[in-house]
Structures are given as structure tokens and as C-alpha cells.
Tab-separated table of C-alpha atoms in Angstrom:
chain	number	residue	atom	x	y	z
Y	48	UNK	CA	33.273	-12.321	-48.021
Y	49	UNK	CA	34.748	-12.991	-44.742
Y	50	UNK	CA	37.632	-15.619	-46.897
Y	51	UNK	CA	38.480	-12.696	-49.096
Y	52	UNK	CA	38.776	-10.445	-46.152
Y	53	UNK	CA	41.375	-13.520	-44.782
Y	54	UNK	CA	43.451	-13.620	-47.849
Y	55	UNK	CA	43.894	-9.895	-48.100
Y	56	UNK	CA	44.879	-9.394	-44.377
Y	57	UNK	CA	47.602	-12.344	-44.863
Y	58	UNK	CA	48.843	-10.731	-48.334
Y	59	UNK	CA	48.867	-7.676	-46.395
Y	60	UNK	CA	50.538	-8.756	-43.459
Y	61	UNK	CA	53.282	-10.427	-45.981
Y	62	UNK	CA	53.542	-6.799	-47.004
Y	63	UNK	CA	54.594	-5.536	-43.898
Y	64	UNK	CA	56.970	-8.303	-43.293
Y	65	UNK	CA	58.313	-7.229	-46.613
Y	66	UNK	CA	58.651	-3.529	-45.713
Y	67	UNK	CA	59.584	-5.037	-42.146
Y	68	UNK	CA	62.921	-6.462	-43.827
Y	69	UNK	CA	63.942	-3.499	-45.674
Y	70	UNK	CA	63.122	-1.011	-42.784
Y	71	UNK	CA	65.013	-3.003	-40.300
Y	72	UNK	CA	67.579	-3.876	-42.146
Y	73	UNK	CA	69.653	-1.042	-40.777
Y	74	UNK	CA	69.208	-2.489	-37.687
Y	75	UNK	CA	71.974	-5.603	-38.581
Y	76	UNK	CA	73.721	-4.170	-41.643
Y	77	UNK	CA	74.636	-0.322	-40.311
Y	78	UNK	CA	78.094	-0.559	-38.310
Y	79	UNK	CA	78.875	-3.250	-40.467
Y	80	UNK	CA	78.637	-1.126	-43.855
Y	81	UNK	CA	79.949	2.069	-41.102
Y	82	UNK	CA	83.020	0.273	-40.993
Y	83	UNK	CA	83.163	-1.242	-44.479
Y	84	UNK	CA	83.715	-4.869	-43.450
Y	85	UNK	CA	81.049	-5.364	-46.082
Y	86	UNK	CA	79.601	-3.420	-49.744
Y	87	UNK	CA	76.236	-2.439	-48.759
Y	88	UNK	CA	74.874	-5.189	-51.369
Y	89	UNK	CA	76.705	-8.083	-49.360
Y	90	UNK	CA	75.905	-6.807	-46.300
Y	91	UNK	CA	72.004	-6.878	-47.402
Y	92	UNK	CA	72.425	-10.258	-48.944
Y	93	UNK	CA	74.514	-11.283	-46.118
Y	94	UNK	CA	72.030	-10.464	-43.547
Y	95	UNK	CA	68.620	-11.660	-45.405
Y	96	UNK	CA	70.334	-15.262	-45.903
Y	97	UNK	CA	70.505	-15.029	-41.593
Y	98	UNK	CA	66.940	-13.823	-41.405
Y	99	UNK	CA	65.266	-16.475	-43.416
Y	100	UNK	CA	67.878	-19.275	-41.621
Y	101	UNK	CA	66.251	-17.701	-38.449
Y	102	UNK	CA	63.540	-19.926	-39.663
Y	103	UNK	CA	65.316	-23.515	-38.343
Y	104	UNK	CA	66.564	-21.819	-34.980
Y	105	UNK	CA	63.146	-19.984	-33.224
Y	106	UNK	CA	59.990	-21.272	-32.388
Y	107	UNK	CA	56.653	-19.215	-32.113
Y	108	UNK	CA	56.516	-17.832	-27.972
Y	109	UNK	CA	56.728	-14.586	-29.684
Y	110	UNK	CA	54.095	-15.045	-32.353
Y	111	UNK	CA	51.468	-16.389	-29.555
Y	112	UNK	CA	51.969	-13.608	-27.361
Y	113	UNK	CA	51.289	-11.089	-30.462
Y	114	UNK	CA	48.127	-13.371	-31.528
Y	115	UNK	CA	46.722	-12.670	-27.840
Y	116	UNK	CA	47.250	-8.606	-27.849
Y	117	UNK	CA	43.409	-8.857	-28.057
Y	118	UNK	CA	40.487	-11.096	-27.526
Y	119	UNK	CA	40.373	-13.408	-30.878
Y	120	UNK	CA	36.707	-14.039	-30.054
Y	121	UNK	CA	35.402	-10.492	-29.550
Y	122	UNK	CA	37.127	-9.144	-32.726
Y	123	UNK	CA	36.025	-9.273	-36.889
Y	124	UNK	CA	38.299	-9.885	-39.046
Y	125	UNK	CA	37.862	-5.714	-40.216
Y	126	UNK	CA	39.894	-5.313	-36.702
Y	127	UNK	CA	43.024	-6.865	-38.038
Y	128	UNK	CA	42.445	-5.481	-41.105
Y	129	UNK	CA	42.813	-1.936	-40.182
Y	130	UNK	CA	45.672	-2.798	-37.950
Y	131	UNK	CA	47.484	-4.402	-40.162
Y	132	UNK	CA	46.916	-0.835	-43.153
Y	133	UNK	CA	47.915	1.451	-40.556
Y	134	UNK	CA	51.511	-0.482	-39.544
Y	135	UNK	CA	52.277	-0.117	-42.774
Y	136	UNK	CA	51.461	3.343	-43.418
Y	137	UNK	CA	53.513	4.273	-40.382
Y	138	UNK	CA	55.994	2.217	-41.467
Y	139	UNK	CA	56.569	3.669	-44.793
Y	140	UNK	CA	56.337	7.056	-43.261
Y	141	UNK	CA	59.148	6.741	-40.919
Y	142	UNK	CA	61.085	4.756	-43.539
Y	143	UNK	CA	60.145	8.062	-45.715
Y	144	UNK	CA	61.834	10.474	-42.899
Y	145	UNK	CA	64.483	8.135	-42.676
Y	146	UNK	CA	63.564	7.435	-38.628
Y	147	UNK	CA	64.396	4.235	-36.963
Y	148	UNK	CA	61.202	3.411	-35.305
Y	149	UNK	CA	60.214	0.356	-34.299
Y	150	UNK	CA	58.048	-1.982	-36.671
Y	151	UNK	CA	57.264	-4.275	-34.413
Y	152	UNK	CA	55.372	-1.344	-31.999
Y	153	UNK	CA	53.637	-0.016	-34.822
Y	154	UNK	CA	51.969	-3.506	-36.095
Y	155	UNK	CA	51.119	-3.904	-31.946
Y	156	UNK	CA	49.966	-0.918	-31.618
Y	157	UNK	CA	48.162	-0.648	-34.787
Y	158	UNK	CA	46.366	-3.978	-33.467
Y	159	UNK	CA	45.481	-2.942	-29.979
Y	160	UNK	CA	43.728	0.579	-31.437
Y	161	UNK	CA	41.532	-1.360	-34.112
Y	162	UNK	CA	40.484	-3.618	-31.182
Y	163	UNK	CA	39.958	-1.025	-28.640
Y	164	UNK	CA	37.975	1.185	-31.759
Y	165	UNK	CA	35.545	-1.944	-32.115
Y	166	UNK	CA	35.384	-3.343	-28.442
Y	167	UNK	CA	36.048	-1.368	-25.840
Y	168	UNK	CA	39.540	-1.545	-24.059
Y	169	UNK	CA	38.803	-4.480	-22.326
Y	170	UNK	CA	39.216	-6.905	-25.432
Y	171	UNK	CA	42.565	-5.955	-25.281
Y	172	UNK	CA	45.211	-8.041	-22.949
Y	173	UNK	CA	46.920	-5.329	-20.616
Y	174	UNK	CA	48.748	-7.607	-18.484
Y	175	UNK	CA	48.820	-10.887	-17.758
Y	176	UNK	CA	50.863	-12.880	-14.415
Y	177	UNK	CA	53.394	-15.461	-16.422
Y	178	UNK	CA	53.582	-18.787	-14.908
Y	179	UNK	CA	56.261	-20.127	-12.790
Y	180	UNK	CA	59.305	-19.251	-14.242
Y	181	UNK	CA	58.085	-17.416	-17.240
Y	182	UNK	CA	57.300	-13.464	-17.836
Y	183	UNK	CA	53.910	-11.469	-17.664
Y	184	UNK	CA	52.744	-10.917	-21.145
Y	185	UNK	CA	50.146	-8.405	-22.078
Y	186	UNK	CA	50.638	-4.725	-23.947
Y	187	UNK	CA	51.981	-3.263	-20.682
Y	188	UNK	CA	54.967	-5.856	-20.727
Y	189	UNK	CA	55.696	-4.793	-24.604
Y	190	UNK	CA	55.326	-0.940	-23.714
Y	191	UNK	CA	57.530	-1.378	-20.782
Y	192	UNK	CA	60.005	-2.850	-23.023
Y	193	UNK	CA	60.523	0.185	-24.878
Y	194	UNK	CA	62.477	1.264	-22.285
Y	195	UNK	CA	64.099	-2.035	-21.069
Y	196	UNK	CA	65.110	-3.278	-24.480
Y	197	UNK	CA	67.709	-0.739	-25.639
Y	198	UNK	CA	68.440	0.218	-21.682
Y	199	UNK	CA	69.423	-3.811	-21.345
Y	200	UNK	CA	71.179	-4.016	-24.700
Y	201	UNK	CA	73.512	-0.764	-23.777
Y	202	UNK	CA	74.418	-2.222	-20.519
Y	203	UNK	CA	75.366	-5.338	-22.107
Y	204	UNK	CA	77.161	-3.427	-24.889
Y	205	UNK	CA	78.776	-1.543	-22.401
Y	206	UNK	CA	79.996	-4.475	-20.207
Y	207	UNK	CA	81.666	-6.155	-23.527
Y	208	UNK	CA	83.097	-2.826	-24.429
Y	209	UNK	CA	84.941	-2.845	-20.892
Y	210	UNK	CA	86.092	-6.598	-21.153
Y	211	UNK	CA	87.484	-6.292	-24.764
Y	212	UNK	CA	89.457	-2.893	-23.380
Y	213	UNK	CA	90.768	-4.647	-20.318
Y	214	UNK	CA	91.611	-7.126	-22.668
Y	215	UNK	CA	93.990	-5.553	-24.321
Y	216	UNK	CA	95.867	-4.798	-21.746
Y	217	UNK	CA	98.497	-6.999	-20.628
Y	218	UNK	CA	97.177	-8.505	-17.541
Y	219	UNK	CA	96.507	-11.630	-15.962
Y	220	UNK	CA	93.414	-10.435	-14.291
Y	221	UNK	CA	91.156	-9.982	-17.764
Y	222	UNK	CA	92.435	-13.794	-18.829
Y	223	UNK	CA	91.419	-15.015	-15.417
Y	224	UNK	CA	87.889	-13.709	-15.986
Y	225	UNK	CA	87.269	-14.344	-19.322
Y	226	UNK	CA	87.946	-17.888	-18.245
Y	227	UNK	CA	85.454	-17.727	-15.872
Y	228	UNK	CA	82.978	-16.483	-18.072
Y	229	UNK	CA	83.674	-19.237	-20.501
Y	230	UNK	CA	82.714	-21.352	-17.408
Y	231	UNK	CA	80.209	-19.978	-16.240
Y	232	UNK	CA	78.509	-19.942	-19.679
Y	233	UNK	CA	79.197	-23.664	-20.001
Y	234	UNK	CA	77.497	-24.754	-17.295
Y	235	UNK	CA	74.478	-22.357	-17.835
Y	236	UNK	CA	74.046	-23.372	-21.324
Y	237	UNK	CA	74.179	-27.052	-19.671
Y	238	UNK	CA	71.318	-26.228	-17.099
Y	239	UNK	CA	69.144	-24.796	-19.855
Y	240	UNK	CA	69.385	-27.715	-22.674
Y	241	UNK	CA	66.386	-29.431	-23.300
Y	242	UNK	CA	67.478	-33.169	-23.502
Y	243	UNK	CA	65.675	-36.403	-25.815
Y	244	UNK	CA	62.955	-37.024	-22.860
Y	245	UNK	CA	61.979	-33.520	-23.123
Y	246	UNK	CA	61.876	-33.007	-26.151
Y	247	UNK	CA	57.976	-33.360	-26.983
Y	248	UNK	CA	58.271	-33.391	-30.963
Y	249	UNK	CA	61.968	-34.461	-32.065
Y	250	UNK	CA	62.854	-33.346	-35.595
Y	251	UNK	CA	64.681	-36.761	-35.613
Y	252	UNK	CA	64.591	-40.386	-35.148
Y	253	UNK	CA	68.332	-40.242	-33.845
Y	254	UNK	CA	68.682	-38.704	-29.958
Y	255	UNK	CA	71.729	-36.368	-30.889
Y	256	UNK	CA	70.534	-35.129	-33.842
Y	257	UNK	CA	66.991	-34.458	-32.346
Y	258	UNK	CA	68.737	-32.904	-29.364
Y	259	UNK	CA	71.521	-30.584	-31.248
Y	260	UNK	CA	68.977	-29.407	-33.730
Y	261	UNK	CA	66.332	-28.434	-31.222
Y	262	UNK	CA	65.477	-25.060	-31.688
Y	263	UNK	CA	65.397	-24.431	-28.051
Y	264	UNK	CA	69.061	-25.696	-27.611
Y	265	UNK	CA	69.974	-24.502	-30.943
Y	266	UNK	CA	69.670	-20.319	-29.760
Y	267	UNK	CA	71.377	-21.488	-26.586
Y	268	UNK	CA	73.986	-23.056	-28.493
Y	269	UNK	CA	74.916	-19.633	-30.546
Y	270	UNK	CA	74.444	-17.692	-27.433
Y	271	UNK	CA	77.554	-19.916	-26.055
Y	272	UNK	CA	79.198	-19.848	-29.802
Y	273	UNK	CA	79.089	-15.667	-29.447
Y	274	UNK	CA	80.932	-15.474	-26.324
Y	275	UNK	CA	83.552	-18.878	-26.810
Y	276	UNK	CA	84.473	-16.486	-29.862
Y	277	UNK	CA	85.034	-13.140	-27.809
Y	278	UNK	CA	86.350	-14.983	-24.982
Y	279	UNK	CA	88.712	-16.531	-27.657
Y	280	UNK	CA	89.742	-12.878	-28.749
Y	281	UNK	CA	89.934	-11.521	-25.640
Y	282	UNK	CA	92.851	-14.220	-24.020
Y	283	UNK	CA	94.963	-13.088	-27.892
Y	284	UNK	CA	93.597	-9.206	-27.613
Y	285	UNK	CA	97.043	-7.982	-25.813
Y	286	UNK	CA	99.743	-9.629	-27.841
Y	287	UNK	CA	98.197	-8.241	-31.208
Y	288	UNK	CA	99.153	-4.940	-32.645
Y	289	UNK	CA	96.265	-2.317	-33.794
Y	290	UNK	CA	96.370	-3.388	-37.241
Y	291	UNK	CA	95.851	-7.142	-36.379
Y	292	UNK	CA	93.470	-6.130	-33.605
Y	293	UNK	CA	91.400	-4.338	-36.191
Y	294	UNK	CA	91.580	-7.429	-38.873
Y	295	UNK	CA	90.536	-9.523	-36.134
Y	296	UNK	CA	87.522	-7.579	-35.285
Y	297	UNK	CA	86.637	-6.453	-38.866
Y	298	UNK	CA	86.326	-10.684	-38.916
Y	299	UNK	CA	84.337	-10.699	-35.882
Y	300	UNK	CA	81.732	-8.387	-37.235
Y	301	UNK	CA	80.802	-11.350	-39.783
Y	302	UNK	CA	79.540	-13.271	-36.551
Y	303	UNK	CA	77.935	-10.350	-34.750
Y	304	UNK	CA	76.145	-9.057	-37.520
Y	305	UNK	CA	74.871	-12.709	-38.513
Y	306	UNK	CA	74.058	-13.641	-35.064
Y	307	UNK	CA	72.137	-9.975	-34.858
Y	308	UNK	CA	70.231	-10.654	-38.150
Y	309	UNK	CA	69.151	-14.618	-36.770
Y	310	UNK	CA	67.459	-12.638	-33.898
Y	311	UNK	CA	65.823	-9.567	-36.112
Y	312	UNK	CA	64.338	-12.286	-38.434
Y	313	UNK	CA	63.469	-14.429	-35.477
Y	314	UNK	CA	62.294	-11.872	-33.712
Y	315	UNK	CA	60.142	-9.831	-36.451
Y	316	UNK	CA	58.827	-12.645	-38.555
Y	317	UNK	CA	57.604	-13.797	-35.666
Y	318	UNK	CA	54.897	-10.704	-35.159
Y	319	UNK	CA	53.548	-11.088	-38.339
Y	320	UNK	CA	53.087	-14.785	-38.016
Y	321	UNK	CA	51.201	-13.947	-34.549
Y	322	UNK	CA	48.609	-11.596	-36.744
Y	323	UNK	CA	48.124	-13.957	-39.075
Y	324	UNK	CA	46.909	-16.550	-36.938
Y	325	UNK	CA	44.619	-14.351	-34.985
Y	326	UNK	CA	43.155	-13.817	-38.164
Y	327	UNK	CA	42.812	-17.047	-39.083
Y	328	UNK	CA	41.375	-17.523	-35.507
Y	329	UNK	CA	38.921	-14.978	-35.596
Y	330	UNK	CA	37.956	-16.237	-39.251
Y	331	UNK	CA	37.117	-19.716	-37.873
Y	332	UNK	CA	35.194	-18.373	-34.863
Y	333	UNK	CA	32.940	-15.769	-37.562
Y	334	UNK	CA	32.048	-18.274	-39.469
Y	335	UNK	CA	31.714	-21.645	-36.963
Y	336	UNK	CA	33.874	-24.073	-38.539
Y	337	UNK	CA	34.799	-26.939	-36.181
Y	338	UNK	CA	38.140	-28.460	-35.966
Y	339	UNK	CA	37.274	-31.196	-38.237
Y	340	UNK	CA	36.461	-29.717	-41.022
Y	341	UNK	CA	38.965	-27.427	-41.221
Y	342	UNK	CA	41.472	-27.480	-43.903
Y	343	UNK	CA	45.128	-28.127	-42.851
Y	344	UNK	CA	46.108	-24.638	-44.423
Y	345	UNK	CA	44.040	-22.878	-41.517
Y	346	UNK	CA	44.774	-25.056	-38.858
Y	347	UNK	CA	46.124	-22.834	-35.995
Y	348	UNK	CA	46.102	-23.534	-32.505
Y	349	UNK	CA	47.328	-21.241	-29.891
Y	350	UNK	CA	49.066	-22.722	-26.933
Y	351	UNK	CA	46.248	-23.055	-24.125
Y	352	UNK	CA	44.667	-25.048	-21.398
Y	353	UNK	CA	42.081	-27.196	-21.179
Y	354	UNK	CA	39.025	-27.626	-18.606
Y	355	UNK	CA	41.228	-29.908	-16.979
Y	356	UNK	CA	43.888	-27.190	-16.488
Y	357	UNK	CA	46.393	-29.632	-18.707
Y	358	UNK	CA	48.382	-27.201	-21.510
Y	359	UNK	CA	47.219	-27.780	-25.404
Y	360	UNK	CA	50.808	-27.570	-27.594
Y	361	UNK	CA	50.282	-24.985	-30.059
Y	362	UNK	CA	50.243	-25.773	-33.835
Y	363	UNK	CA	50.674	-23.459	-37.421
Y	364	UNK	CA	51.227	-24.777	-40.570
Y	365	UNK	CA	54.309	-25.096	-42.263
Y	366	UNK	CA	53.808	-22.232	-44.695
Y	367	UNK	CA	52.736	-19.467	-41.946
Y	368	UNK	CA	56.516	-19.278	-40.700
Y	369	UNK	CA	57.769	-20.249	-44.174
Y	370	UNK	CA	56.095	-17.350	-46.238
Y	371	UNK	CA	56.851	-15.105	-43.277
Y	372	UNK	CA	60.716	-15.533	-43.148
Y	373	UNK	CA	60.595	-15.385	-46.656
Y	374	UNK	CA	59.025	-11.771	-46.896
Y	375	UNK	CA	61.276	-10.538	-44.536
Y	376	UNK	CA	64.653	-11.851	-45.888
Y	377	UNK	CA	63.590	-10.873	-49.141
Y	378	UNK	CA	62.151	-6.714	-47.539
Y	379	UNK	CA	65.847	-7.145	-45.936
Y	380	UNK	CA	67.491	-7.469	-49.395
Y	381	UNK	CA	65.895	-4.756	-50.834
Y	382	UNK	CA	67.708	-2.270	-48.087
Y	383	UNK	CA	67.053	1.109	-46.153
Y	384	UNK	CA	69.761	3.370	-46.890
Y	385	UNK	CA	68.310	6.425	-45.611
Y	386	UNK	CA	68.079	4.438	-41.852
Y	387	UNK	CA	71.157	2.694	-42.654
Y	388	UNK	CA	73.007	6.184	-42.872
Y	389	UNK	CA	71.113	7.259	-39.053
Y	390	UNK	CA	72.134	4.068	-37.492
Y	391	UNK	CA	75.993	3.813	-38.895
Y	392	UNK	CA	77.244	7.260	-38.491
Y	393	UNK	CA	74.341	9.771	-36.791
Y	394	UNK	CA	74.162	8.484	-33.199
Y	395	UNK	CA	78.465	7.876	-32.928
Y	396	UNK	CA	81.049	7.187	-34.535
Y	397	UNK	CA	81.416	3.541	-35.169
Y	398	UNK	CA	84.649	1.694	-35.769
Y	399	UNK	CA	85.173	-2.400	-35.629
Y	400	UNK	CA	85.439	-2.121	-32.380
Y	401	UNK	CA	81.807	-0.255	-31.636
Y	402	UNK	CA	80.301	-2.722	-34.187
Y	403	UNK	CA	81.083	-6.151	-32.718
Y	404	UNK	CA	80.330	-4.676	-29.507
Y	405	UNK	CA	76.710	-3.604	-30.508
Y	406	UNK	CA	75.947	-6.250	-32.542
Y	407	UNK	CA	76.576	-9.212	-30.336
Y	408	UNK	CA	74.773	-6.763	-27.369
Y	409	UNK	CA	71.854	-6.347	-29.759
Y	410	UNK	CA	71.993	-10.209	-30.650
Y	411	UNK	CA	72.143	-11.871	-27.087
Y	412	UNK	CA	69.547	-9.112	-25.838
Y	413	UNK	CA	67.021	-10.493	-28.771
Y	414	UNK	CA	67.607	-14.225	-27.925
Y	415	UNK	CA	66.945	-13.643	-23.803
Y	416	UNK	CA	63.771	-11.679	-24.965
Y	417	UNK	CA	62.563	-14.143	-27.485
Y	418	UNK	CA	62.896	-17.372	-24.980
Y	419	UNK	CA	60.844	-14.927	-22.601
Y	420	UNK	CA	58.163	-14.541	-25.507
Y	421	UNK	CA	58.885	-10.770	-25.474
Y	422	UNK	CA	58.230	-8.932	-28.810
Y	423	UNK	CA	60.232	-6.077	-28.438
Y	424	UNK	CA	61.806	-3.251	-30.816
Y	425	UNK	CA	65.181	-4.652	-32.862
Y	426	UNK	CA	65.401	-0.916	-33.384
Y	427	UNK	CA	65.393	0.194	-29.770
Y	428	UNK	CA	67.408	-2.730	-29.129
Y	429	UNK	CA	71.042	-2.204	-31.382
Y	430	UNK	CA	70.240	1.740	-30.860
Y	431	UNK	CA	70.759	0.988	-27.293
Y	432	UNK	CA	73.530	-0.996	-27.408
Y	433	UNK	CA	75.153	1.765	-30.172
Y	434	UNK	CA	74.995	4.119	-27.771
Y	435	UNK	CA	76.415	1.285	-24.790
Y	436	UNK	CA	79.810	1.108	-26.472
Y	437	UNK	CA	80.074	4.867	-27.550
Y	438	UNK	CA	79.529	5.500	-23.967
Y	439	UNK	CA	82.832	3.902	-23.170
Y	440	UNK	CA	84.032	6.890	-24.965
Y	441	UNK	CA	82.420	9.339	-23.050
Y	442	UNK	CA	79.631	10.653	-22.927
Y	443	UNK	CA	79.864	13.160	-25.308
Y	444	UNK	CA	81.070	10.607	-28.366
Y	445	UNK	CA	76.873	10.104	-27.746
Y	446	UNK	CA	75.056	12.556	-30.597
Y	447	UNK	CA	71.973	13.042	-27.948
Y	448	UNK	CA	70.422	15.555	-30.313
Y	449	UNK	CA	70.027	12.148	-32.498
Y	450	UNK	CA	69.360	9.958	-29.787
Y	451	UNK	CA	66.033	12.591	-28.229
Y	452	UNK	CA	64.270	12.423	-31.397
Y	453	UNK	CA	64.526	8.608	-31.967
Y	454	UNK	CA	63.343	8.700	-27.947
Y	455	UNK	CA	60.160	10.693	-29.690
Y	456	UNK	CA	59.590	8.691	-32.402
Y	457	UNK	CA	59.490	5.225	-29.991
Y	458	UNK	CA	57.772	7.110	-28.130
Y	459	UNK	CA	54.542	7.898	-30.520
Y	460	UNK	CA	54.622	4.939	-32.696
Y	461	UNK	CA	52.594	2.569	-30.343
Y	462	UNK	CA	49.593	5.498	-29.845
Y	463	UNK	CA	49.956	7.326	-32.818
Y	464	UNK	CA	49.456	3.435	-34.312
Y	465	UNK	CA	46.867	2.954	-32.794
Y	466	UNK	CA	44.808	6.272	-33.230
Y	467	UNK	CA	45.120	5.264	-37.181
Y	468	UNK	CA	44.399	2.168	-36.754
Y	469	UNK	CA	40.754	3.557	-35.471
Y	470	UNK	CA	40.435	5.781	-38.032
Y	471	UNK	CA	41.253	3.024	-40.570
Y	472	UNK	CA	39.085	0.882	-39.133
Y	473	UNK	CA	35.845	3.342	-38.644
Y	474	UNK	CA	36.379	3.946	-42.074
Y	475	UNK	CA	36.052	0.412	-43.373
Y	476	UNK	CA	33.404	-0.329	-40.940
Y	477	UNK	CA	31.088	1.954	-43.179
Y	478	UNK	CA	31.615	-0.322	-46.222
Y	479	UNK	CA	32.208	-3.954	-44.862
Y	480	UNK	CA	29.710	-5.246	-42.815
């Protein structure tokens, strides 16, 4: 009973990856169809081939952080169950209503209110101190984030909206700090590389190939890529006219809206590959099977310590991640026009220029949050850095009769989650025991 209970949360959970993809999808295609750079079919195709490539570039901080939202050892398998039902009924919902909410709150929250329904709110992980150099984790952190997540990607937004319009001025005071920058970014990406020594499982027998196709590197690596090629367009910004200005960054939003869709599928494949190996964790525990007899399919391990206080390396099989970037590539090819149309044109008017700036605010906000293990909101986070560059504008280019009731709808999606996630799970506590 309890297998078949397994199998239907992880089909389930595929589901919501799947509806995941074609929910979000707004999220990386929206300025870039706004602005018709792309058809809406290449932008879909062009940002589902990013999502599943998302699969080589990110590891799993964010999917063991989601795994621990609760106690795997005081929760049933009926726990995850229900969670996992009502994320996707508020997911379709919203998608219904045409509402950007955020999918990755709603599978949380959906989660945390099963949990709390069958345990008390104890089993749940509020808050938890990070260790030295690392952030707190717990549901506090991720609710905190609703706030910090589009808040940090508008001020980032905001701050490349500036440069690029200082840029095209012509003054030797924007080339002097874009080189800088370029600098500056050099020698952080430099401090943050993890070289052969430290590399504790090299893809590769060869050093450089082990070391340029780390995944840790690799996401530093694009975050330098992004801003060579801004930096790039910034030192040529004042000697083009509008109409080569505008080619140039109708071309740009190719590499914002790719780098944007790596850290959506990164970032949201990632939560459903956390539930499904809480699942499988709390399916081992119910039924007692020791590590030895476990089939290589189920073998999960969340990163941990042991009695001696030394750190056990995490471990998921190959198809976990695999079927999970699939689901969501494939949800992002299917599309979601009516979000699509409330992202691209409902919260401000977006032009080449608003689209590379959001994009590659949206994009380097998701890869600082994922190598802190943060789950947050891809939603919140390119809404937020929308509205970053249509502040530059003024702030009445800002539709804040748009931007209140996507506040409202962030807003309810973790508890409203998680009351039907209780409900759900009450109700199938009455007929699977």
C-alpha cells in the first residue's frame, strides 16, 4: 500500500512540475514576447530547452532545504500526499484567473499545512541558524523571502537600468566604471571557484574539464558571462544610434531571457525534487528498510552529520533530477498565455530596454539565492525586477493597481496552501490508514 502511495505522490509531483513549467513560463518568456524579439512558440521552445539544460549547471541545496520543511520521520507518506493535491489545485486556480503567484510557495506551503494537520507545528522546521558562511533555512527564511526576492531583484533591475542610461551618454565616467565592474567581477568570480582539490566528485578524469564543468563554477561562470556582455554594451551604448541601440538589445534579450529560464528551471525543478525525496524518505522510515537493501532507484540521502559531527554528502539518483527537469521544460512548452499577457504588458510598459534589464535582474537574483539554498518565488522575483526598471521611468509608468493584487495573491498562497492542504489531508486520512 504504502509503494503505491510512493508512486502516486512522485507521478503527482511530476504533475506539478509539469503545470510548474507552463505556469511559470511567463516568468522568462513575457518581455521577451512584449517586445517581439521572439513568436510566442519560440520563445516557449526557446526557454524549455534552458530549463531542462538547467539540469548540467545546479546542484540540489535547494531541493534539501525543501525535503527538510518538515520532520521526514514524524510524517506518513498521506502528509505529502495531500500537499502535493493541494499545490496543484492552487496552482491551476491561479493559472485559471490568470494570477502570477508563486508555485514554488504553494507546493511549501501546501507541505508545511499537511504536516502541521498530522503533527502538530513542531514537525515543521521554522528556522534554523546556517553554518558559518551559509544562510538560516527553515519556513521563516522562505516566507521572509517573499518580500526580499522581488525587493532584491528591483534594486538590481534598477541599478542596471541606471548604468545602461548613463551609458549612453557620452561620458568617460560610465566607461571608467563599467571597467571597474568588469574587475571587480573578475576577481570575485576568482575568489568563489571551486578548484580540482576541492572538488569532492569531478565529472572528469582531466583537471580543466572537471573544474570548468563544475556546476558550482559553472553558475558563477554565467553570472560573469551576463555582465562581460552588458559591460561590453555599455563601453559601445553612446556611439550607437536608437535603431542600433534597440537591435543590440532586442539581441541581448536572447541572453537574459536564457540566463532567466537556467535559473527558473534550476530553481523550480529543484522543489519538486526536494518532495520527492522526503517521500521516498519517509517511505523507507514506514516501512524499515535498511540501507542495504534498498534498491538504487530509492536511494536518497540528505546532506547530514554524523555522531561524530563529520558532514554525510548527499546523494539522489540520476532519474529524480532527470524526470524533474524534464516535466518542467516540457509544462514550459506548453505555455501560459493568460500570465504571459499580466507579466508583458499589465504591470508597465516593456520595451528592449525594460526586458534585458529585468531579465538579467531576475536571473542573477535566482543564482545568489540558489547558491544560498533559498527556494524562493521566480514569480515575485522578475515581477520585482519589472517593476525595478519601470521605476526608472517614474513612478507612475508602475500600474500599482496590478502590482496590489499580485502583493495579495503572494500574500495568501503560502496559508491559503496550507489550510487545503489540511483539508486534503483530513480527508484522505478517513480512507488510507
Amino acid at each position: 500500500m504504502t509503494l503505491s502511495i510512493l508512486i502516486t505522490i512522485i507521478v503527482l509531483a511530476l504533475i506539478f512540475d509539469y503545470i510548474n513549467g507552463f505556469h511559470d513560463a511567463a516568468n522568462a518568456i513575457a518581455t521577451i514576447v512584449a517586445t517581439k524579439v521572439l513568436t510566442p512558440f519560440q520563445a516557449v521552445v526557446w526557454a524549455a530547452f534552458f530549463n531542462f539544460l538547467a539540469y548540467w549547471v545546479f546542484g540540489f541545496g535547494v531541493a534539501d532545504t525543501v525535503a527538510k520543511t518538515a520532520d521526514t520521520m514524524q510524517i506518513n507518506l498521506v502528509v505529502i500526499l495531500a500537499g502535493v493535491i493541494a499545490a496543484i489545485i492552487w496552482n491551476l486556480l491561479t493559472w485559471w484567473l490568470g494570477i502570477p503567484s508563486s508555485s514554488s510557495h504553494t507546493l511549501i506551503g501546501g507541505f508545511a499545512g499537511a504536516a502541521i494537520a498530522h503533527a502538530g507545528f513542531n514537525v515543521v522546521l521554522w528556522y534554523k541558524e546556517g553554518k558559518a558562511g551559509e544562510m538560516p533555512t527553515g519556513v521563516l527564511v522562505i516566507i521572509g523571502f517573499i518580500v526580499l526576492a522581488p525587493v532584491i531583484g528591483a534594486i538590481v533591475s534598477y541599478f542596471i537600468s541606471v548604468w545602461l542610461l548613463h551609458s549612453s551618454k557620452k561620458s568617460i565616467w560610465p566607461k571608467l566604471f563599467t571597467i571597474a565592474l568588469v574587475i571587480l567581477t573578475t576577481v570575485l568570480i576568482y575568489s568563489e571557484m571551486k578548484f580540482f582539490p576541492e572538488i569532492k566528485h569531478p565529472r572528469f578524469k582531466s583537471e580543466i574539464l572537471s573544474v570548468l564543468l563544475e556546476p558550482h563554477n559553472i553558475k558563477w561562470f554565467l553570472v560573469g558571462f551576463i555582465i562581460y556582455c552588458i559591460s561590453f554594451f555599455c563601453l559601445i551604448f553612446s556611439s550607437l544610434n536608437q535603431t542600433q541601440s534597440t537591435a543590440w538589445l532586442k539581441k541581448m534579450q536572447l541572453l537574459s531571457s536564457a540566463s532567466f529560464s537556467l535559473g527558473h528551471g534550476g530553481n523550480d525543478s529543484q522543489k519538486v525534487m526536494g518532495i520527492i525525496a522526503a517521500a521516498i524518505m519517509v517511505y523507507v522510515h514506514q516501512n524499515n528498510i535498511s540501507a542495504d537493501s534498498l534498491p538504487d532507484w530509492l536511494h536518497v540521502i540528505l546532506p547530514s552529520k554524523d555522531a561524530n559531527g563529520e558532514e554525510i554528502a548527499g546523494h539522489m539518483p540520476t532519474w529524480i533530477p532527470l524526470a524533474c527537469y524534464s516535466a518542467i521544460a516540457v509544462g514550459t512548452l506548453s505555455g501560459g498565455w493568460k500570465i504571459v499577457k499580466t507579466m508583458g504588458s499589465k504591470i508597465t510598459k516593456v520595451s528592449p530596454f525594460e526586458g534585458v534589464t529585468a531579465e538579467t535582474a531576475g536571473a542573477l537574483t535566482l543564482y545568489f539565492t540558489e547558491h544560498m539554498k533559498i527556494p524562493v518565488s521566480t514569480t515575485h522575483t522578475i515581477t520585482g525586477s519589472i517593476i525595478g526598471s519601470g521605476l526608472t521611468k517614474g513612478v507612475s509608468a508602475v500600474k500599482w493597481g496590478i502590482t496590489v493584487k499580485l502583493v495579495w495573491a503572494w500574500i495568501l498562497t503560502i496559508p491559503v496552501s496550507a489550510a487545503l492542504a489540511a483539508i486534503i489531508y483530513y480527508v484522505l486520512s478517513f480512507f488510507i490508514k
